[in-house]
PDB file of C-alpha atoms (C1' of nucleotides) in Angstrom:
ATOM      1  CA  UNK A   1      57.946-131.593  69.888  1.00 44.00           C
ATOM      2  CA  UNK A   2      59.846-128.573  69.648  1.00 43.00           C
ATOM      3  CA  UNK A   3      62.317-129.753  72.091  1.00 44.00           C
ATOM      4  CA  UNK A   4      64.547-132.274  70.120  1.00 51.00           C
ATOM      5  CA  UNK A   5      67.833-130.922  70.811  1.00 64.00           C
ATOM      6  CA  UNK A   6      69.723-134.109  72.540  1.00 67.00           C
ATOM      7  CA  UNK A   7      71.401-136.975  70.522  1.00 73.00           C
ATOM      8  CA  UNK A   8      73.944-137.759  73.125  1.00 72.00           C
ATOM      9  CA  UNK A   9      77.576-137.260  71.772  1.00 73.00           C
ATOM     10  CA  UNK A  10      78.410-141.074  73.042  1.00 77.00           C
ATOM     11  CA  UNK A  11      75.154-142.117  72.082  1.00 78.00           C
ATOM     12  CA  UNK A  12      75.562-145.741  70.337  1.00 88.00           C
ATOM     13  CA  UNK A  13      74.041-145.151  66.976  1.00 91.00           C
ATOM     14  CA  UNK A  14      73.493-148.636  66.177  1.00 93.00           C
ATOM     15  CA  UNK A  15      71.852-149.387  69.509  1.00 95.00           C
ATOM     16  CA  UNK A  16      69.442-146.485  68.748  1.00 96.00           C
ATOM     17  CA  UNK A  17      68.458-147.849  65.113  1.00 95.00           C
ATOM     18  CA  UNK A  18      68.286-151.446  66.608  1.00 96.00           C
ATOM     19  CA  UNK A  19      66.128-150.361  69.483  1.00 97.00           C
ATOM     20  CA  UNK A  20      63.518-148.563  66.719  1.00 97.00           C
ATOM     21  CA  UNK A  21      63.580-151.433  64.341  1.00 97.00           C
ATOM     22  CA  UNK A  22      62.754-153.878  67.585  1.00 97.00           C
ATOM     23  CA  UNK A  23      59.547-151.415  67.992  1.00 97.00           C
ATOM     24  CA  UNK A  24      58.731-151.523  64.395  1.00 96.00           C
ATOM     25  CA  UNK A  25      59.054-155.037  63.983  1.00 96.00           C
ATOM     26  CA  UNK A  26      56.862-155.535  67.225  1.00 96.00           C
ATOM     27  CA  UNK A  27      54.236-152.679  66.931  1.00 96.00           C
ATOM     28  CA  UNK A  28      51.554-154.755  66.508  1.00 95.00           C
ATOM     29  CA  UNK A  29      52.105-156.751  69.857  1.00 96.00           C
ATOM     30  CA  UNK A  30      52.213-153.113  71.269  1.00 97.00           C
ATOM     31  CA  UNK A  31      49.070-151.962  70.665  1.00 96.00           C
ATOM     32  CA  UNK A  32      47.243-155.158  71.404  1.00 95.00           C
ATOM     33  CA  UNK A  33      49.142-156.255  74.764  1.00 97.00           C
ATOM     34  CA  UNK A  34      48.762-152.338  75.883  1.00 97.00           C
ATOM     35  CA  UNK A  35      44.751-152.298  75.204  1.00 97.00           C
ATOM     36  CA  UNK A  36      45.164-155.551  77.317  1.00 97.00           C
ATOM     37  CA  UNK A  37      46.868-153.929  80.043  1.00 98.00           C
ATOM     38  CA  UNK A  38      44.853-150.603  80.238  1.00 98.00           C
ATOM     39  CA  UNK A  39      41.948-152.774  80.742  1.00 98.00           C
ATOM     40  CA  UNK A  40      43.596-154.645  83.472  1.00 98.00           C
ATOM     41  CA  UNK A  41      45.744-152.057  84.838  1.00 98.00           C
ATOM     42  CA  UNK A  42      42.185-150.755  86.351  1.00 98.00           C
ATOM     43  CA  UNK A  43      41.384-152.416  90.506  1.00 98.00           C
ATOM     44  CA  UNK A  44      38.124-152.457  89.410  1.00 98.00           C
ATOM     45  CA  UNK A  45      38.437-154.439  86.292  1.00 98.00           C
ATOM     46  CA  UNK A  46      41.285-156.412  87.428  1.00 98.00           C
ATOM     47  CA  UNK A  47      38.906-158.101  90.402  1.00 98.00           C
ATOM     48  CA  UNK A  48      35.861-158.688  87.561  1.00 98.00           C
ATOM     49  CA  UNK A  49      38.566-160.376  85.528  1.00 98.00           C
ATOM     50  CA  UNK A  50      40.081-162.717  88.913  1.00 98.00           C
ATOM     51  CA  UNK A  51      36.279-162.989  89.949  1.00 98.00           C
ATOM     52  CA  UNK A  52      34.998-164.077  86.890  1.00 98.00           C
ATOM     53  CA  UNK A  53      37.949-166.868  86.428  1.00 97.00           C
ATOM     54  CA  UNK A  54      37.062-168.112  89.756  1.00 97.00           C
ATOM     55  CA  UNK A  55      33.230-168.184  89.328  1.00 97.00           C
ATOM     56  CA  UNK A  56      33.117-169.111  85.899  1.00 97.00           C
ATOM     57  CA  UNK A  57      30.638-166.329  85.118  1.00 97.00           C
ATOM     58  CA  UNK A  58      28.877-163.826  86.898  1.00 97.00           C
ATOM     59  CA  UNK A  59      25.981-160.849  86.074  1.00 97.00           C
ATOM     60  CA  UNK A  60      25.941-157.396  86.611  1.00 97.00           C
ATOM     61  CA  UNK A  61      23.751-157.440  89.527  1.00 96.00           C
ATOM     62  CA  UNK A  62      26.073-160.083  91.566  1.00 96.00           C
ATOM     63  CA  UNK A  63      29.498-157.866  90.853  1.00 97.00           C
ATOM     64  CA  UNK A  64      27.768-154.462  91.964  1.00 96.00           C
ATOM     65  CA  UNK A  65      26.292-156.518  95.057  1.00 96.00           C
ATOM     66  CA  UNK A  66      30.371-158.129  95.453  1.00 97.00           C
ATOM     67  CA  UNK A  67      32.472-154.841  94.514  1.00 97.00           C
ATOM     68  CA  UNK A  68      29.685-152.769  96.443  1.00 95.00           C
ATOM     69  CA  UNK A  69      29.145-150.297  93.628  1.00 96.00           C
ATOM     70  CA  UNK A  70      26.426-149.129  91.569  1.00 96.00           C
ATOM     71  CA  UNK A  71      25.291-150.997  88.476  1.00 96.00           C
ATOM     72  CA  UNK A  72      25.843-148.951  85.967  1.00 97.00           C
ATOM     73  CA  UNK A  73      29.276-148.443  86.945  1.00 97.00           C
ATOM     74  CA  UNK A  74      29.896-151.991  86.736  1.00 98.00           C
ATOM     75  CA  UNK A  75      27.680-152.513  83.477  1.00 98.00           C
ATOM     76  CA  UNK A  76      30.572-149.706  81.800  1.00 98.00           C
ATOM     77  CA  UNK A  77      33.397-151.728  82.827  1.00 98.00           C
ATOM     78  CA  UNK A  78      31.559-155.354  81.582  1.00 98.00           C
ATOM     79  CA  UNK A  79      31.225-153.140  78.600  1.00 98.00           C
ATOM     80  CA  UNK A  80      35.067-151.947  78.193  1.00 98.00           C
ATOM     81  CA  UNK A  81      36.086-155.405  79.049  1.00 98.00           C
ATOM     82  CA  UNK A  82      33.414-157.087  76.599  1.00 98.00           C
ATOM     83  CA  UNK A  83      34.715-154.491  73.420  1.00 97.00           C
ATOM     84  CA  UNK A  84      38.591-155.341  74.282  1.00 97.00           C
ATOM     85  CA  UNK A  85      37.132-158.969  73.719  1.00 97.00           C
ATOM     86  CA  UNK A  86      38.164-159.550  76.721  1.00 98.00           C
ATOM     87  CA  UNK A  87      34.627-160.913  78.078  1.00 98.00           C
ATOM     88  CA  UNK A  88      31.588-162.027  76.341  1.00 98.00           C
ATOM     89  CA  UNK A  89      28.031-162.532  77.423  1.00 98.00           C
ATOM     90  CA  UNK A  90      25.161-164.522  77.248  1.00 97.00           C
ATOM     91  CA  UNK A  91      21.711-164.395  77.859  1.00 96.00           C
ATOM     92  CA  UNK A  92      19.655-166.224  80.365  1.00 94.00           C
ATOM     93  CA  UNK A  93      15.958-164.979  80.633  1.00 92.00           C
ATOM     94  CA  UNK A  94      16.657-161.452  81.434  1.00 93.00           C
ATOM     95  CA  UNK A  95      20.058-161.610  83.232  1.00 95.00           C
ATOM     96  CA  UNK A  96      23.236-161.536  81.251  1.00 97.00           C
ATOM     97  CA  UNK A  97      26.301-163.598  82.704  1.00 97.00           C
ATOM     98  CA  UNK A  98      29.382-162.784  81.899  1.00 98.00           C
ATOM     99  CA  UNK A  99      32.564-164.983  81.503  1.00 98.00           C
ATOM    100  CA  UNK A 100      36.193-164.731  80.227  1.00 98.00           C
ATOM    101  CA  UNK A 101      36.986-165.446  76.901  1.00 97.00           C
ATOM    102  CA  UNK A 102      39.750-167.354  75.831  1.00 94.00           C
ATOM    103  CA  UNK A 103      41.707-164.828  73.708  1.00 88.00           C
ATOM    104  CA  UNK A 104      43.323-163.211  75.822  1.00 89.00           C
ATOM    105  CA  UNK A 105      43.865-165.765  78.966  1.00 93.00           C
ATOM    106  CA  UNK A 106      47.779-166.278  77.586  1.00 91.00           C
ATOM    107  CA  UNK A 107      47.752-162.940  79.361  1.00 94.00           C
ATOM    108  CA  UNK A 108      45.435-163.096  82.383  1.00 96.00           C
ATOM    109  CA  UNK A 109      46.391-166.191  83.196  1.00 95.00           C
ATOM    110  CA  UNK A 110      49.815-165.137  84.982  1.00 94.00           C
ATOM    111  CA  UNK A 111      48.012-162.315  86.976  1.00 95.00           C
ATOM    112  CA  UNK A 112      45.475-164.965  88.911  1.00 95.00           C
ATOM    113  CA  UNK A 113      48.327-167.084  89.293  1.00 94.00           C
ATOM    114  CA  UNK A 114      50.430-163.932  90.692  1.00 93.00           C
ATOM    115  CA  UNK A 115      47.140-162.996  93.251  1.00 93.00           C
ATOM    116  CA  UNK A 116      47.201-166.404  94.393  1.00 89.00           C
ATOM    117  CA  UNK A 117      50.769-166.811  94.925  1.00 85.00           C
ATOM    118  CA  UNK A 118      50.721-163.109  96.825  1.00 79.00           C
ATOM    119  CA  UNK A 119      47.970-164.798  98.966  1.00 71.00           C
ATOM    120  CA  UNK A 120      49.473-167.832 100.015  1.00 70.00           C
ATOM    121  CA  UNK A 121      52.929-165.533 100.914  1.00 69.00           C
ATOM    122  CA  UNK A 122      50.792-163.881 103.388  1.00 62.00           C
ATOM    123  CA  UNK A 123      48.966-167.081 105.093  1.00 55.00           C
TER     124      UNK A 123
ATOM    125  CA  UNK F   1      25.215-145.123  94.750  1.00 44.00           C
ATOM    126  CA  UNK F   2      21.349-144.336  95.339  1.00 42.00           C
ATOM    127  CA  UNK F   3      20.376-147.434  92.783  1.00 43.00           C
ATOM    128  CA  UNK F   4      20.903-150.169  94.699  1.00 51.00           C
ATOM    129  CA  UNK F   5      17.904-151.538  93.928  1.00 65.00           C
ATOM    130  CA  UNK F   6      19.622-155.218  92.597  1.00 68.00           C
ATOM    131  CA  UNK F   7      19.827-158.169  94.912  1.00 74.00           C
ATOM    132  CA  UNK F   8      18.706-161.277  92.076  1.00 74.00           C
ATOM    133  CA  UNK F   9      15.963-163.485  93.117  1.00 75.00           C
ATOM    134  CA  UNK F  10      17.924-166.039  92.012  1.00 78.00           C
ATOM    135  CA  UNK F  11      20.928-164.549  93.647  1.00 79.00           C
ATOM    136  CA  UNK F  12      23.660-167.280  95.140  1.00 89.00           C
ATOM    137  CA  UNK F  13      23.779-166.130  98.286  1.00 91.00           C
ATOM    138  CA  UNK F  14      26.757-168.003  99.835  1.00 93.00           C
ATOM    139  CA  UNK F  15      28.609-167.842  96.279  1.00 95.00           C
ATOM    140  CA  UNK F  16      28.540-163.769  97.193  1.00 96.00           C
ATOM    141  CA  UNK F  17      29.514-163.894  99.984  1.00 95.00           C
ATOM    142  CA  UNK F  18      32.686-166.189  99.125  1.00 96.00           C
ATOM    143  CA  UNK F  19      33.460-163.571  96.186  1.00 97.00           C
ATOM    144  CA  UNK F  20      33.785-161.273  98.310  1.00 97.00           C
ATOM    145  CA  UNK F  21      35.959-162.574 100.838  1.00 97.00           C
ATOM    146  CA  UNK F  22      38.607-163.373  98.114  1.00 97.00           C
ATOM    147  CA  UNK F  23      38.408-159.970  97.489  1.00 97.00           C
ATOM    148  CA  UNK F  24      38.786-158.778 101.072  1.00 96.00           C
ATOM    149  CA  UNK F  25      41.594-161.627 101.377  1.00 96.00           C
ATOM    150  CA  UNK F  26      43.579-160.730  98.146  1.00 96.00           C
ATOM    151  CA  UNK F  27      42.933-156.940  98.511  1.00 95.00           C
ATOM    152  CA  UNK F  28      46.957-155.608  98.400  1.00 95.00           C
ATOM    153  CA  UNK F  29      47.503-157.629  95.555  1.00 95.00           C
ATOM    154  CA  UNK F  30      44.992-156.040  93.775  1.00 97.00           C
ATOM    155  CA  UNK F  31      46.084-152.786  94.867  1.00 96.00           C
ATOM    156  CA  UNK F  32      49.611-153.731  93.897  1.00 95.00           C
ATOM    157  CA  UNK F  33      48.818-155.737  90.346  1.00 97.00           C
ATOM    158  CA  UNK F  34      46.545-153.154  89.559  1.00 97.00           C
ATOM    159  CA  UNK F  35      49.040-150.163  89.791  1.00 97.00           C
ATOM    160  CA  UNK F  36      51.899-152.049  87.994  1.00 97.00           C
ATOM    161  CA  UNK F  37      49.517-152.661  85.420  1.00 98.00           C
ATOM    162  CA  UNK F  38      48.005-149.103  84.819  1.00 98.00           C
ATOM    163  CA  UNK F  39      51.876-148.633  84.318  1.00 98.00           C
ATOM    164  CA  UNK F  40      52.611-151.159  81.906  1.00 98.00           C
ATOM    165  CA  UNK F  41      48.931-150.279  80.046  1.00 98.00           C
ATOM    166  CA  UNK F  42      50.450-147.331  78.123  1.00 98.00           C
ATOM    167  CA  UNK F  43      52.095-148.043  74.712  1.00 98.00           C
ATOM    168  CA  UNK F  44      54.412-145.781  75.464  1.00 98.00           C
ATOM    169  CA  UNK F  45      55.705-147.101  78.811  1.00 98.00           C
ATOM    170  CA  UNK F  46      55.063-150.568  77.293  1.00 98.00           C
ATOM    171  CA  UNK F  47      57.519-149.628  74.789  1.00 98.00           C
ATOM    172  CA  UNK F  48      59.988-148.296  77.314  1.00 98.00           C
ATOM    173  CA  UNK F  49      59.935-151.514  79.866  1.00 98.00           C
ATOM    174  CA  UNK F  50      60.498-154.197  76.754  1.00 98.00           C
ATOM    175  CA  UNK F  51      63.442-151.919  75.804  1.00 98.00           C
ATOM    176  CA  UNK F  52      64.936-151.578  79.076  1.00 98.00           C
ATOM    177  CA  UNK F  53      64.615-155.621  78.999  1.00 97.00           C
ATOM    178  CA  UNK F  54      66.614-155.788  75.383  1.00 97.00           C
ATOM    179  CA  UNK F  55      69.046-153.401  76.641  1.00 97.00           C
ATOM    180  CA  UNK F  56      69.621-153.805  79.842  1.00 97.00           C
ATOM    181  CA  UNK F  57      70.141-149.674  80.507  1.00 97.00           C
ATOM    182  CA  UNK F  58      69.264-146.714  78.325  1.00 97.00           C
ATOM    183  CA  UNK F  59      68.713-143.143  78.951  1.00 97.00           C
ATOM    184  CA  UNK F  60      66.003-140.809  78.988  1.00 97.00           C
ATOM    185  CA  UNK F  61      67.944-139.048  75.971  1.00 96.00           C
ATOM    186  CA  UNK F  62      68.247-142.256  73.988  1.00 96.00           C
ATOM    187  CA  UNK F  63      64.743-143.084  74.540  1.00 97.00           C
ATOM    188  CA  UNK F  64      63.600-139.608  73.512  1.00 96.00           C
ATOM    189  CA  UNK F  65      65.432-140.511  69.564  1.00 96.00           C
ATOM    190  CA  UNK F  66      64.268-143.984  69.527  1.00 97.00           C
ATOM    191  CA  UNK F  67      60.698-143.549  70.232  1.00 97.00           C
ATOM    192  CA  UNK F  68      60.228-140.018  68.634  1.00 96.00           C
ATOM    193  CA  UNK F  69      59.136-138.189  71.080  1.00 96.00           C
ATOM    194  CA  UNK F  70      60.119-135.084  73.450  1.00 96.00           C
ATOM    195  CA  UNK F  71      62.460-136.051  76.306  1.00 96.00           C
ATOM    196  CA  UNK F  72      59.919-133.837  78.879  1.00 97.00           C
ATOM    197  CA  UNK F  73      57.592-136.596  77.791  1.00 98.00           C
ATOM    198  CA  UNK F  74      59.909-139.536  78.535  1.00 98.00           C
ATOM    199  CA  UNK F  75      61.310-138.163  81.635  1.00 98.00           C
ATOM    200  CA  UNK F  76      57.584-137.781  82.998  1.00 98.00           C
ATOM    201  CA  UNK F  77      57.388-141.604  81.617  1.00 98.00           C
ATOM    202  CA  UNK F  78      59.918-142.513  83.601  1.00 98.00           C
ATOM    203  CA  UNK F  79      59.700-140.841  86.403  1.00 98.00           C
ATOM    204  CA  UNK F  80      56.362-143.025  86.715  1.00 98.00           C
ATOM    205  CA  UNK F  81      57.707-146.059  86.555  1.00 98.00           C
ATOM    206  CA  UNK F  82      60.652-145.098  89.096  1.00 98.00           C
ATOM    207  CA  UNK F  83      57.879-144.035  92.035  1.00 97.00           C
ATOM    208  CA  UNK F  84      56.056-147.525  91.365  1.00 97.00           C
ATOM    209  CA  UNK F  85      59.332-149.280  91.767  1.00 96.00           C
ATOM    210  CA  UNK F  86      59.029-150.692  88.694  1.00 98.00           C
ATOM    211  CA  UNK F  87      63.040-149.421  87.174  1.00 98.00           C
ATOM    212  CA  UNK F  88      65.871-147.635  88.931  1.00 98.00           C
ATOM    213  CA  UNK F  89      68.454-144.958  88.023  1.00 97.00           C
ATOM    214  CA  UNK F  90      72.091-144.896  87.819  1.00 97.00           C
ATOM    215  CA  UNK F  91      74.263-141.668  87.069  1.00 96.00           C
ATOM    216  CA  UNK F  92      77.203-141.340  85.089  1.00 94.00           C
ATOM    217  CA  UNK F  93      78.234-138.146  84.571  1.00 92.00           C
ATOM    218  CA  UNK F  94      75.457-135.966  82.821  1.00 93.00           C
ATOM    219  CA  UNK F  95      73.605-138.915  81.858  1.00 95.00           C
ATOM    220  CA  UNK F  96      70.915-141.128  83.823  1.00 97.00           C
ATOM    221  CA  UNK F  97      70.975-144.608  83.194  1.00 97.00           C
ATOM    222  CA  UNK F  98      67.639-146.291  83.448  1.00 98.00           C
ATOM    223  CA  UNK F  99      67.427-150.102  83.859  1.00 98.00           C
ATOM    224  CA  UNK F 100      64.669-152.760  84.957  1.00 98.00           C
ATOM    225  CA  UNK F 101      64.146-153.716  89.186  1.00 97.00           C
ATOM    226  CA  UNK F 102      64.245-157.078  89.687  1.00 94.00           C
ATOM    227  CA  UNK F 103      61.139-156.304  92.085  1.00 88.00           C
ATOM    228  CA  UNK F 104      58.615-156.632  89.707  1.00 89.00           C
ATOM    229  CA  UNK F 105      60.241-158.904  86.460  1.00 93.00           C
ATOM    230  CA  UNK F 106      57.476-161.626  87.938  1.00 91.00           C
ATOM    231  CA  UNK F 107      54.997-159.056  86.622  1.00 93.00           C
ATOM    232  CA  UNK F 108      56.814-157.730  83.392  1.00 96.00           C
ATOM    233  CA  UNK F 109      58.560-161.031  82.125  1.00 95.00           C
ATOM    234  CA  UNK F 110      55.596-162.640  80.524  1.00 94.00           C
ATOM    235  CA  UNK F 111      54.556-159.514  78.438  1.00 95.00           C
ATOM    236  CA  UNK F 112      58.573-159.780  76.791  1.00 95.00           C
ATOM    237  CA  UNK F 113      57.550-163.667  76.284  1.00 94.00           C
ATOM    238  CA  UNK F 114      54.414-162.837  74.539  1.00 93.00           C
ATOM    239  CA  UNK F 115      55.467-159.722  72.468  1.00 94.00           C
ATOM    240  CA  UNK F 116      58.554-161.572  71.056  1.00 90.00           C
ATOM    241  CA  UNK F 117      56.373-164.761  70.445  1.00 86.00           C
ATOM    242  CA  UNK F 118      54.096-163.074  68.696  1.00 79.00           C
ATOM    243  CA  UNK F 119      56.670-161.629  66.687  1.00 71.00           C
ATOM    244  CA  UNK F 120      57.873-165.044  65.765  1.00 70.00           C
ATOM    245  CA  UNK F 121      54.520-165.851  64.483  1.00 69.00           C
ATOM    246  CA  UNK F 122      54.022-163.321  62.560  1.00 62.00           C
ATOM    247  CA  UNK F 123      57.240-163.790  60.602  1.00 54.00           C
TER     248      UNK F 123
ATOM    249  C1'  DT H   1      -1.543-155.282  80.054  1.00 56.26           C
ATOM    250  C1'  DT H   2       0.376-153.397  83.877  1.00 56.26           C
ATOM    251  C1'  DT H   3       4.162-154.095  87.221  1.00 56.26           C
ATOM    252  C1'  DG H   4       8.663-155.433  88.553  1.00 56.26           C
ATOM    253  C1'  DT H   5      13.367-156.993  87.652  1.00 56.26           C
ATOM    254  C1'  DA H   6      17.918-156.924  85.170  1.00 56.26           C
ATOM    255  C1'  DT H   7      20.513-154.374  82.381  1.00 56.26           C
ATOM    256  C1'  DT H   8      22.136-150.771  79.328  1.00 56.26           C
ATOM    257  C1'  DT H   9      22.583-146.190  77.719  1.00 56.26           C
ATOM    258  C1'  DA H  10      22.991-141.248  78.007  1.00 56.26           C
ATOM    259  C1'  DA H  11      24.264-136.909  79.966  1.00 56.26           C
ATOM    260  C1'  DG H  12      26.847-134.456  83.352  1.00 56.26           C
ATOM    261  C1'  DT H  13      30.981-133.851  86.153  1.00 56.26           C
ATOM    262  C1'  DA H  14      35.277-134.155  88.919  1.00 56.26           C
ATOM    263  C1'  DT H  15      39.637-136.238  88.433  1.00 56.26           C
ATOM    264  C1'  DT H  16      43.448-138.113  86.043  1.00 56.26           C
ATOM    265  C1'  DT H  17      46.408-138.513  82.146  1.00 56.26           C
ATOM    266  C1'  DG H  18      49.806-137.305  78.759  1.00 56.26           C
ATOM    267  C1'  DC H  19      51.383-134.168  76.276  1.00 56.26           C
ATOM    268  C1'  DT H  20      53.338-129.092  75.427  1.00 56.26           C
ATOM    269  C1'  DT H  21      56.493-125.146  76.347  1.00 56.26           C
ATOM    270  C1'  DA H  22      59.452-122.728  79.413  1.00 56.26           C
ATOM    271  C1'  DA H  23      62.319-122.558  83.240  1.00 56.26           C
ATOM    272  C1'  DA H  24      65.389-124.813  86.675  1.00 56.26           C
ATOM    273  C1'  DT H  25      69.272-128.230  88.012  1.00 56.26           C
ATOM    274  C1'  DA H  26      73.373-130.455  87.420  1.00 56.26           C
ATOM    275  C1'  DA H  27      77.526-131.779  85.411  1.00 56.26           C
ATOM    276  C1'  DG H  28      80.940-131.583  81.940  1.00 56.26           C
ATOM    277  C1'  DT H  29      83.958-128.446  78.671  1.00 56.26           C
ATOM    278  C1'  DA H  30      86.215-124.225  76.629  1.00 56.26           C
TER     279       DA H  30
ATOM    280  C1'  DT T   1      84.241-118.144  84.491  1.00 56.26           C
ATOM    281  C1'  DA T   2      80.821-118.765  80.854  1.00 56.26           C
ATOM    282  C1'  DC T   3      78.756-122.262  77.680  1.00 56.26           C
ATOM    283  C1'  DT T   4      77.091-126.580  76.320  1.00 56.26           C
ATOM    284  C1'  DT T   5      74.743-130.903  77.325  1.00 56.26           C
ATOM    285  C1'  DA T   6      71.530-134.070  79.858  1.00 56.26           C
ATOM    286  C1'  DT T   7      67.858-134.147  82.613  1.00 56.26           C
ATOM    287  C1'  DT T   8      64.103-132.742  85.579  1.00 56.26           C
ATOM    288  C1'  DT T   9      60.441-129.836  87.084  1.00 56.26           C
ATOM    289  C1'  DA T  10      56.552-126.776  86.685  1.00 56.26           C
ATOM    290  C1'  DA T  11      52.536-124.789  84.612  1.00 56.26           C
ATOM    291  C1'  DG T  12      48.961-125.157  81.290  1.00 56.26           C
ATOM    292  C1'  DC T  13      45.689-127.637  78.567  1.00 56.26           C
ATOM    293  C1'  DA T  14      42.983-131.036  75.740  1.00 56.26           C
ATOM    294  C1'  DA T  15      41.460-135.573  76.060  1.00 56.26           C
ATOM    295  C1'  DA T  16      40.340-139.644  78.546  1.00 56.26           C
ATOM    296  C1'  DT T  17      38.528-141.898  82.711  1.00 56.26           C
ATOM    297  C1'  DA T  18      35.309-143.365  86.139  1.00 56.26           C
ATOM    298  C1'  DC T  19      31.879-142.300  88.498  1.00 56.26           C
ATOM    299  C1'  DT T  20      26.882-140.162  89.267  1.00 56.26           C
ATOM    300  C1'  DT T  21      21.748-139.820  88.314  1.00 56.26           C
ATOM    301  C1'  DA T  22      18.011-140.376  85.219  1.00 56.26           C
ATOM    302  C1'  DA T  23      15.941-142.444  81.393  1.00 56.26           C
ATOM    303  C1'  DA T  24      15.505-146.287  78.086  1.00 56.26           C
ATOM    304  C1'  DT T  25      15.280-151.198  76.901  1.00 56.26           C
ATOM    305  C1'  DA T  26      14.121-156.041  77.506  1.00 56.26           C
ATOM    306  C1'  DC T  27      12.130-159.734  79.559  1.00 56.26           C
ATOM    307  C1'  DA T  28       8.985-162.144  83.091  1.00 56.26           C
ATOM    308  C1'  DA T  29       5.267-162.548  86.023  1.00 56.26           C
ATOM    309  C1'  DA T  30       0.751-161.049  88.032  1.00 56.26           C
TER     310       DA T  30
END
DNA sequence: TTTGTATTTAAGTATTTGCTTAAATAAGTA
DNA sequence: TACTTATTTAAGCAAATACTTAAATACAAA
């Protein structure tokens, strides 16, 4: 960052070390909430997620056969989603359903409710 | 996608099926959710929105000193989150004003809630 | 114990992302 | 008019992303 050459002459010093000690004091929140959102911010993902809070839980095999794409695609996502702890899995036999954790629902939980507002709009 | 080579014995047929009409039903949600939240999944932009939010307007300039990086960077931050609608731009003089759209607070107003409540608990 | 099913993992690849530096606009000031 | 100042734009590049195909793993059934 070579480029550094603008404080603004009416820039409001104060406002500017506010502003960094609000990011300081919150950095934590930042990191976690943006993991979060990267993970959701995907179409992909963000259907798995809605899908698996309608269903309950689902396996690979069903949400390649739903999404229409391959498994192994799918099975990286489940994966991403299942190291953000996002997801967590267990074992029936050999299939491996999936379902949301609670964690992170403080966050999810306004997206579904978003979707199915968005739906009803367009009814 | 050659491996396709997954339809579960045990597969729930009609439970498919209705997965994958929500989908087809909710699709420009998704579409739209999804790309506000790629937007909001980077720290940086993260960052950016909450302080827009505390501040009501700031400038690319500003920005650039309070979260230590180049203003190139920002202004390609920014411009981002102007084409998804997400803030606007007002001019005054030399400088460009940046503030939240109302468009999209729905989306963006539960992050604030949860970043400054986590903050709280951690204190 | 061989075969089939469900899933993951690994390697390869095209695309996207987020920065960098340098140049271009645009608007004030001397 | 020339000279800052604030911002954007463009080009380049390293790293991350999201898929592909092929191989590996794990379990169940014949």
């Amino acid at each position: 960052m070579a480029n550094d050459t603008c404080i603004r002459l009416q820039a409001d010093i104060e406002q500017i070390k506010s502003c960094r000690e609000k990011l300081k004091a919150n950095s934590k929140s930042f990191l976690q909430l943006g993991q979060v959102l990267a993970l959701a911010g995907n179409e992909v993902r963000l259907k798995i997620l809605f899908l698996l809070e309608e269903e309950n839980e689902l396996c690979p095999c069903d949400l390649s056969d739903i999404l229409g794409m391959s498994i192994p695609a799918v099975s990286q996502h489940l994966r991403k989603l299942k190291d953000g702890n996002i997801i967590e899995a267990r074992k029936e036999g050999q299939t491996i359903f999936y379902s949301l954790r609670n964690e992170h629902l403080k966050v999810l939980k306004p997206f579904f409710k978003i979707i199915n507002q968005q739906n009803l709009a367009t009814v």
